[in-house]
PDB file of C-alpha atoms in Angstrom:
ATOM      1  CA  MET B   1      19.422   1.550  -9.916  1.00  0.00           C
ATOM      2  CA  HIS B   2      18.777   4.417  -7.462  1.00  0.00           C
ATOM      3  CA  LEU B   3      15.085   4.142  -5.889  1.00  0.00           C
ATOM      4  CA  LEU B   4      13.467   7.112  -4.478  1.00  0.00           C
ATOM      5  CA  ILE B   5      10.692   6.339  -2.208  1.00  0.00           C
ATOM      6  CA  ILE B   6       8.586   9.417  -1.015  1.00  0.00           C
ATOM      7  CA  ASP B   7       6.592   8.935   2.305  1.00  0.00           C
ATOM      8  CA  GLY B   8       7.653   5.570   2.518  1.00  0.00           C
ATOM      9  CA  GLY B   9       9.816   5.744   5.687  1.00  0.00           C
ATOM     10  CA  HIS B  10       7.710   3.145   7.417  1.00  0.00           C
ATOM     11  CA  ALA B  11       8.569   0.687   4.939  1.00  0.00           C
ATOM     12  CA  GLU B  12      12.284   1.083   4.581  1.00  0.00           C
ATOM     13  CA  ALA B  13      13.330  -1.999   6.156  1.00  0.00           C
ATOM     14  CA  GLU B  14      10.977  -3.865   3.437  1.00  0.00           C
ATOM     15  CA  PHE B  15      12.163  -2.049   0.734  1.00  0.00           C
ATOM     16  CA  ARG B  16      15.749  -2.988   1.457  1.00  0.00           C
ATOM     17  CA  GLN B  17      15.076  -6.454   2.015  1.00  0.00           C
ATOM     18  CA  LYS B  18      12.797  -7.039  -0.845  1.00  0.00           C
ATOM     19  CA  PHE B  19      15.154  -5.168  -3.134  1.00  0.00           C
ATOM     20  CA  GLY B  20      18.431  -5.821  -1.731  1.00  0.00           C
ATOM     21  CA  PRO B  21      21.515  -4.116  -1.241  1.00  0.00           C
ATOM     22  CA  MET B  22      22.831  -3.512  -4.564  1.00  0.00           C
ATOM     23  CA  HIS B  23      20.508  -0.481  -5.197  1.00  0.00           C
ATOM     24  CA  GLU B  24      21.075   3.004  -3.882  1.00  0.00           C
ATOM     25  CA  TYR B  25      18.083   4.120  -1.823  1.00  0.00           C
ATOM     26  CA  SER B  26      16.624   7.604  -1.189  1.00  0.00           C
ATOM     27  CA  PHE B  27      13.799   7.912   1.226  1.00  0.00           C
ATOM     28  CA  LEU B  28      12.160  11.422   1.126  1.00  0.00           C
ATOM     29  CA  THR B  29       9.921  11.943   4.162  1.00  0.00           C
ATOM     30  CA  LEU B  30       7.533  14.924   3.918  1.00  0.00           C
ATOM     31  CA  ASP B  31       5.036  15.717   7.326  1.00  0.00           C
ATOM     32  CA  PRO B  32       2.519  16.941   6.673  1.00  0.00           C
ATOM     33  CA  PRO B  33       2.572  16.949   2.703  1.00  0.00           C
ATOM     34  CA  GLU B  34      -0.292  19.261   2.238  1.00  0.00           C
ATOM     35  CA  THR B  35       1.562  22.313   3.859  1.00  0.00           C
ATOM     36  CA  ALA B  36       3.104  24.843   1.831  1.00  0.00           C
ATOM     37  CA  ALA B  37       6.455  24.761   3.558  1.00  0.00           C
ATOM     38  CA  THR B  38       6.601  21.103   2.650  1.00  0.00           C
ATOM     39  CA  ARG B  39       5.917  21.618  -0.498  1.00  0.00           C
ATOM     40  CA  GLU B  40       8.816  23.933  -0.959  1.00  0.00           C
ATOM     41  CA  VAL B  41      11.231  21.571   0.848  1.00  0.00           C
ATOM     42  CA  LEU B  42      10.106  19.060  -1.803  1.00  0.00           C
ATOM     43  CA  GLU B  43      10.912  21.509  -4.632  1.00  0.00           C
ATOM     44  CA  GLN B  44      14.634  22.173  -3.481  1.00  0.00           C
ATOM     45  CA  GLN B  45      15.347  18.913  -2.276  1.00  0.00           C
ATOM     46  CA  GLY B  46      12.869  16.493  -4.177  1.00  0.00           C
ATOM     47  CA  SER B  47      14.186  18.137  -7.531  1.00  0.00           C
ATOM     48  CA  GLU B  48      17.757  17.406  -6.791  1.00  0.00           C
ATOM     49  CA  VAL B  49      16.855  13.566  -6.035  1.00  0.00           C
ATOM     50  CA  LEU B  50      14.527  12.997  -9.094  1.00  0.00           C
ATOM     51  CA  ALA B  51      17.076  14.066 -11.238  1.00  0.00           C
ATOM     52  CA  THR B  52      19.318  11.068 -10.027  1.00  0.00           C
ATOM     53  CA  ALA B  53      16.590   8.397  -9.360  1.00  0.00           C
ATOM     54  CA  ASP B  54      15.985   5.628 -11.778  1.00  0.00           C
ATOM     55  CA  VAL B  55      12.303   4.603 -10.501  1.00  0.00           C
ATOM     56  CA  LEU B  56      10.172   5.878  -7.956  1.00  0.00           C
ATOM     57  CA  PHE B  57       7.687   4.655  -5.451  1.00  0.00           C
ATOM     58  CA  SER B  58       5.200   7.045  -3.761  1.00  0.00           C
ATOM     59  CA  PHE B  59       2.561   6.503  -0.964  1.00  0.00           C
ATOM     60  CA  SER B  60       1.693  10.419  -0.641  1.00  0.00           C
ATOM     61  CA  GLU B  61      -1.467  11.259  -2.776  1.00  0.00           C
ATOM     62  CA  ASP B  62      -0.890  14.675  -2.145  1.00  0.00           C
ATOM     63  CA  LEU B  63       2.703  14.975  -3.932  1.00  0.00           C
ATOM     64  CA  TRP B  64       1.669  13.173  -7.064  1.00  0.00           C
ATOM     65  CA  PRO B  65       1.215  15.986  -9.126  1.00  0.00           C
ATOM     66  CA  PHE B  66       4.455  17.418  -8.341  1.00  0.00           C
ATOM     67  CA  VAL B  67       6.255  14.094  -8.971  1.00  0.00           C
ATOM     68  CA  LEU B  68       4.406  13.776 -11.963  1.00  0.00           C
ATOM     69  CA  ASP B  69       5.667  17.209 -13.431  1.00  0.00           C
ATOM     70  CA  ASN B  70       9.138  16.496 -12.719  1.00  0.00           C
ATOM     71  CA  LYS B  71       9.614  12.910 -13.321  1.00  0.00           C
ATOM     72  CA  GLY B  72      10.181  12.674 -17.075  1.00  0.00           C
ATOM     73  CA  GLN B  73       9.556   9.092 -18.363  1.00  0.00           C
ATOM     74  CA  LYS B  74      11.180   7.448 -15.393  1.00  0.00           C
ATOM     75  CA  PRO B  75       8.653   4.743 -13.985  1.00  0.00           C
ATOM     76  CA  TYR B  76       6.559   5.627 -11.310  1.00  0.00           C
ATOM     77  CA  PHE B  77       4.908   3.213  -8.686  1.00  0.00           C
ATOM     78  CA  VAL B  78       1.816   4.441  -6.484  1.00  0.00           C
ATOM     79  CA  GLU B  79       0.910   2.758  -3.581  1.00  0.00           C
ATOM     80  CA  ALA B  80      -2.622   1.590  -4.663  1.00  0.00           C
ATOM     81  CA  SER B  81      -3.907  -0.579  -1.985  1.00  0.00           C
ATOM     82  CA  GLY B  82      -6.785   2.471  -1.689  1.00  0.00           C
ATOM     83  CA  ASN B  83      -6.946   3.928  -5.320  1.00  0.00           C
ATOM     84  CA  ALA B  84      -6.719   2.863  -9.004  1.00  0.00           C
ATOM     85  CA  VAL B  85      -4.053   4.610 -11.098  1.00  0.00           C
ATOM     86  CA  THR B  86      -6.036   4.554 -14.199  1.00  0.00           C
ATOM     87  CA  LEU B  87      -6.937   8.069 -14.233  1.00  0.00           C
ATOM     88  CA  LEU B  88      -3.250   9.279 -13.558  1.00  0.00           C
ATOM     89  CA  ASN B  89      -2.290   7.385 -16.492  1.00  0.00           C
ATOM     90  CA  LYS B  90      -4.728   8.980 -19.067  1.00  0.00           C
ATOM     91  CA  ARG B  91      -2.870  12.284 -18.357  1.00  0.00           C
ATOM     92  CA  TYR B  92       0.788  10.889 -17.248  1.00  0.00           C
ATOM     93  CA  SER B  93       2.776   7.801 -18.961  1.00  0.00           C
ATOM     94  CA  SER B  94       4.897   5.193 -17.135  1.00  0.00           C
ATOM     95  CA  ILE B  95       2.162   4.727 -14.216  1.00  0.00           C
ATOM     96  CA  PHE B  96       1.986   1.710 -12.035  1.00  0.00           C
ATOM     97  CA  GLY B  97       0.167   0.893  -9.211  1.00  0.00           C
ATOM     98  CA  PHE B  98       1.809  -1.380  -6.514  1.00  0.00           C
ATOM     99  CA  CYS B  99       1.089  -2.978  -3.472  1.00  0.00           C
ATOM    100  CA  GLY B 100       3.107  -1.299  -0.673  1.00  0.00           C
ATOM    101  CA  LEU B 101       1.168  -2.497   2.501  1.00  0.00           C
ATOM    102  CA  PRO B 102       3.409  -3.371   5.714  1.00  0.00           C
ATOM    103  CA  THR B 103       4.080  -7.022   5.699  1.00  0.00           C
ATOM    104  CA  LEU B 104       2.898  -7.141   1.774  1.00  0.00           C
ATOM    105  CA  LEU B 105       5.860  -5.645  -0.274  1.00  0.00           C
ATOM    106  CA  ASN B 106       8.530  -7.783   0.648  1.00  0.00           C
ATOM    107  CA  ARG B 107       7.203 -11.051  -1.141  1.00  0.00           C
ATOM    108  CA  PRO B 108       8.495 -12.942  -4.165  1.00  0.00           C
ATOM    109  CA  LEU B 109       6.131 -11.277  -6.268  1.00  0.00           C
ATOM    110  CA  LEU B 110       5.524  -7.777  -6.639  1.00  0.00           C
ATOM    111  CA  GLU B 111       1.999  -6.935  -6.966  1.00  0.00           C
ATOM    112  CA  VAL B 112       1.284  -4.313  -9.766  1.00  0.00           C
ATOM    113  CA  SER B 113      -1.381  -2.828 -11.569  1.00  0.00           C
ATOM    114  CA  SER B 114      -0.865  -1.369 -15.115  1.00  0.00           C
ATOM    115  CA  PRO B 115      -3.696   0.561 -16.631  1.00  0.00           C
ATOM    116  CA  ASN B 116      -1.736   1.211 -19.880  1.00  0.00           C
ATOM    117  CA  PRO B 117      -0.917  -2.280 -21.893  1.00  0.00           C
ATOM    118  CA  GLU B 118       1.614  -0.380 -23.756  1.00  0.00           C
ATOM    119  CA  ASN B 119       3.918  -0.045 -20.518  1.00  0.00           C
ATOM    120  CA  ALA B 120       4.147  -3.554 -20.155  1.00  0.00           C
ATOM    121  CA  PRO B 121       7.870  -3.460 -21.766  1.00  0.00           C
ATOM    122  CA  GLN B 122       8.841  -0.826 -19.350  1.00  0.00           C
ATOM    123  CA  LEU B 123       7.435  -2.395 -16.468  1.00  0.00           C
ATOM    124  CA  ALA B 124       9.221  -5.789 -17.358  1.00  0.00           C
ATOM    125  CA  GLU B 125      12.273  -3.970 -17.806  1.00  0.00           C
ATOM    126  CA  THR B 126      12.210  -2.333 -14.786  1.00  0.00           C
ATOM    127  CA  CYS B 127      11.085  -5.288 -12.458  1.00  0.00           C
ATOM    128  CA  ALA B 128      14.190  -7.072 -14.101  1.00  0.00           C
ATOM    129  CA  ALA B 129      16.692  -4.250 -13.190  1.00  0.00           C
ATOM    130  CA  LEU B 130      15.160  -4.362  -9.286  1.00  0.00           C
ATOM    131  CA  GLY B 131      15.872  -8.125  -9.413  1.00  0.00           C
ATOM    132  CA  THR B 132      11.881  -9.169  -8.847  1.00  0.00           C
ATOM    133  CA  ASP B 133       9.319 -11.278 -10.307  1.00  0.00           C
ATOM    134  CA  TYR B 134       5.815  -9.647 -10.558  1.00  0.00           C
ATOM    135  CA  ARG B 135       2.089 -10.017 -11.033  1.00  0.00           C
ATOM    136  CA  VAL B 136       0.005  -7.566 -12.805  1.00  0.00           C
ATOM    137  CA  VAL B 137      -3.216  -7.423 -11.314  1.00  0.00           C
ATOM    138  CA  GLN B 138      -6.408  -5.676 -12.175  1.00  0.00           C
ATOM    139  CA  ASP B 139      -6.272  -2.021 -11.637  1.00  0.00           C
ATOM    140  CA  ARG B 140      -8.976  -1.675  -8.900  1.00  0.00           C
ATOM    141  CA  VAL B 141      -9.212  -0.517  -5.408  1.00  0.00           C
ATOM    142  CA  GLY B 142      -7.389  -2.967  -3.028  1.00  0.00           C
ATOM    143  CA  LEU B 143      -5.631  -4.770  -5.940  1.00  0.00           C
ATOM    144  CA  VAL B 144      -5.881  -8.563  -4.590  1.00  0.00           C
ATOM    145  CA  THR B 145      -3.854  -9.122  -1.590  1.00  0.00           C
ATOM    146  CA  PRO B 146      -5.104  -6.151   0.270  1.00  0.00           C
ATOM    147  CA  ARG B 147      -8.767  -6.716  -0.911  1.00  0.00           C
ATOM    148  CA  VAL B 148      -8.448 -10.394   0.599  1.00  0.00           C
ATOM    149  CA  ILE B 149      -6.598  -9.586   3.769  1.00  0.00           C
ATOM    150  CA  CYS B 150      -8.557  -6.621   5.008  1.00  0.00           C
ATOM    151  CA  MET B 151     -11.853  -8.427   4.037  1.00  0.00           C
ATOM    152  CA  ILE B 152     -10.418 -11.108   6.220  1.00  0.00           C
ATOM    153  CA  ILE B 153      -9.707  -8.754   9.140  1.00  0.00           C
ATOM    154  CA  ASN B 154     -13.260  -7.305   8.749  1.00  0.00           C
ATOM    155  CA  GLU B 155     -14.786 -10.332   9.116  1.00  0.00           C
ATOM    156  CA  ALA B 156     -12.787 -11.466  11.774  1.00  0.00           C
ATOM    157  CA  CYS B 157     -13.861  -7.866  13.973  1.00  0.00           C
ATOM    158  CA  TYR B 158     -17.337  -9.033  13.214  1.00  0.00           C
ATOM    159  CA  THR B 159     -17.043 -12.086  15.021  1.00  0.00           C
ATOM    160  CA  LEU B 160     -15.131 -10.222  17.917  1.00  0.00           C
ATOM    161  CA  GLN B 161     -17.564  -7.900  18.055  1.00  0.00           C
ATOM    162  CA  GLU B 162     -20.700 -10.538  18.545  1.00  0.00           C
ATOM    163  CA  GLY B 163     -18.670 -12.297  21.403  1.00  0.00           C
ATOM    164  CA  THR B 164     -18.832 -15.362  19.264  1.00  0.00           C
ATOM    165  CA  ALA B 165     -14.819 -15.841  20.175  1.00  0.00           C
ATOM    166  CA  SER B 166     -11.778 -14.106  21.586  1.00  0.00           C
ATOM    167  CA  ILE B 167      -8.925 -12.412  19.510  1.00  0.00           C
ATOM    168  CA  GLN B 168      -6.587 -14.984  20.692  1.00  0.00           C
ATOM    169  CA  ASP B 169      -8.964 -18.030  19.707  1.00  0.00           C
ATOM    170  CA  ILE B 170      -9.372 -16.417  15.956  1.00  0.00           C
ATOM    171  CA  ASP B 171      -6.172 -15.631  15.219  1.00  0.00           C
ATOM    172  CA  LYS B 172      -5.032 -19.430  16.441  1.00  0.00           C
ATOM    173  CA  SER B 173      -8.141 -20.694  14.417  1.00  0.00           C
ATOM    174  CA  MET B 174      -7.034 -18.717  11.080  1.00  0.00           C
ATOM    175  CA  LYS B 175      -3.128 -19.849  11.472  1.00  0.00           C
ATOM    176  CA  LEU B 176      -4.375 -23.273  12.017  1.00  0.00           C
ATOM    177  CA  GLY B 177      -7.142 -24.072   9.641  1.00  0.00           C
ATOM    178  CA  THR B 178      -5.782 -21.788   6.689  1.00  0.00           C
ATOM    179  CA  ARG B 179      -1.769 -21.997   7.293  1.00  0.00           C
ATOM    180  CA  TYR B 180      -1.926 -18.309   6.801  1.00  0.00           C
ATOM    181  CA  PRO B 181       1.206 -16.946   8.742  1.00  0.00           C
ATOM    182  CA  ARG B 182      -0.595 -14.716  10.719  1.00  0.00           C
ATOM    183  CA  GLY B 183      -3.837 -14.308  12.313  1.00  0.00           C
ATOM    184  CA  PRO B 184      -6.230 -11.356  11.097  1.00  0.00           C
ATOM    185  CA  PHE B 185      -5.982  -9.266  14.335  1.00  0.00           C
ATOM    186  CA  GLU B 186      -1.835 -10.151  14.176  1.00  0.00           C
ATOM    187  CA  TRP B 187      -2.033  -9.017  10.734  1.00  0.00           C
ATOM    188  CA  ALA B 188      -4.048  -6.104  11.809  1.00  0.00           C
ATOM    189  CA  ASN B 189      -1.661  -4.332  13.886  1.00  0.00           C
ATOM    190  CA  LEU B 190       1.292  -5.137  11.630  1.00  0.00           C
ATOM    191  CA  ILE B 191      -0.318  -3.533   8.715  1.00  0.00           C
ATOM    192  CA  GLY B 192      -1.690  -1.060  10.779  1.00  0.00           C
ATOM    193  CA  VAL B 193      -5.499  -0.983  12.049  1.00  0.00           C
ATOM    194  CA  SER B 194      -5.820   2.898  10.234  1.00  0.00           C
ATOM    195  CA  ARG B 195      -4.541   1.785   6.849  1.00  0.00           C
ATOM    196  CA  VAL B 196      -7.246  -1.320   7.057  1.00  0.00           C
ATOM    197  CA  TYR B 197      -9.405   0.827   8.065  1.00  0.00           C
ATOM    198  CA  GLU B 198      -8.764   3.359   4.780  1.00  0.00           C
ATOM    199  CA  VAL B 199      -8.478   0.072   2.439  1.00  0.00           C
ATOM    200  CA  LEU B 200     -11.935  -1.144   3.398  1.00  0.00           C
ATOM    201  CA  LYS B 201     -13.531   2.629   3.302  1.00  0.00           C
ATOM    202  CA  ALA B 202     -12.120   2.726  -0.019  1.00  0.00           C
ATOM    203  CA  LEU B 203     -13.349  -0.665  -1.183  1.00  0.00           C
ATOM    204  CA  TRP B 204     -16.747   0.345   0.247  1.00  0.00           C
ATOM    205  CA  GLU B 205     -17.137   3.485  -1.623  1.00  0.00           C
ATOM    206  CA  ASP B 206     -15.745   1.724  -4.759  1.00  0.00           C
ATOM    207  CA  THR B 207     -18.292  -1.301  -4.555  1.00  0.00           C
ATOM    208  CA  HIS B 208     -20.743  -0.890  -1.949  1.00  0.00           C
ATOM    209  CA  GLU B 209     -20.578  -4.698  -1.540  1.00  0.00           C
ATOM    210  CA  GLU B 210     -21.371  -5.700   2.268  1.00  0.00           C
ATOM    211  CA  ARG B 211     -18.658  -7.581   2.571  1.00  0.00           C
ATOM    212  CA  TYR B 212     -16.185  -4.662   2.521  1.00  0.00           C
ATOM    213  CA  LYS B 213     -18.836  -2.298   5.025  1.00  0.00           C
ATOM    214  CA  VAL B 214     -16.412  -1.597   7.751  1.00  0.00           C
ATOM    215  CA  CYS B 215     -17.274  -3.400  11.037  1.00  0.00           C
ATOM    216  CA  PRO B 216     -18.257  -0.726  13.687  1.00  0.00           C
ATOM    217  CA  LEU B 217     -15.748  -1.999  16.090  1.00  0.00           C
ATOM    218  CA  LEU B 218     -12.819  -1.607  13.403  1.00  0.00           C
ATOM    219  CA  LYS B 219     -14.068   1.747  12.890  1.00  0.00           C
ATOM    220  CA  SER B 220     -13.876   2.734  16.385  1.00  0.00           C
ATOM    221  CA  MET B 221     -10.300   1.370  16.934  1.00  0.00           C
ATOM    222  CA  TYR B 222      -9.428   3.669  13.966  1.00  0.00           C
ATOM    223  CA  LEU B 223     -10.883   6.765  15.402  1.00  0.00           C
ATOM    224  CA  ARG B 224      -9.007   5.818  18.865  1.00  0.00           C
ATOM    225  CA  GLY B 225      -5.904   5.164  17.238  1.00  0.00           C
ATOM    226  CA  GLU B 226      -5.771   1.331  19.076  1.00  0.00           C
ATOM    227  CA  GLN B 227      -4.534  -1.283  18.369  1.00  0.00           C
ATOM    228  CA  PHE B 228      -5.729  -5.268  19.218  1.00  0.00           C
ATOM    229  CA  GLN B 229      -4.230  -6.583  22.420  1.00  0.00           C
ATOM    230  CA  LEU B 230      -2.973 -10.016  21.476  1.00  0.00           C
ATOM    231  CA  ASN B 231      -2.090 -11.196  24.648  1.00  0.00           C
ATOM    232  CA  GLU B 232      -4.820 -12.221  27.026  1.00  0.00           C
TER     233      GLU B 232
END
């Protein structure tokens, strides 16, 4: 299959590891996506790639309208950690959400949302062709894994902010106590502090549940563009 990944250059290695060398990959990176010049490039280059691609993956909300108007009936997976795709599905068919946060894509199961039950056969056929098992989750902001991981990171930030424990102690305790593969701060750096912040912000706006209220420490680090210092 020919996979077109839009604005997913940061996840190229994970895509290739996840789906393997038997597929053809095209990565279309547009920066910034909202400019007229970028849209012109997309219309010239993107249309050609869209014509030959079998399945589309997108990380850019700004480009959804163009892609959706030009994709035909090809399956289109939208990174949905910070968005639900139900509204898109009301206008377009063959829309699926997927979990594409760094470290969370290359897993045995592809985490997807499918707001239209009628698309189940196409989803099954597409995932079989991609060579991956999948799990359909509720089409809500945060899906399942991003919601859980980002909430844990947020709670760890509150603990650090209160001075209860150090970054190193919190990470070590999480790995030893829960057998998680990474501690919350290590995971935050790998996912990207900005992405963690954006997911939590979207969850808070969607639910107004206190557990998703962004810790001031995390917000400050996001605004400063900083990562957590994992080594003492």
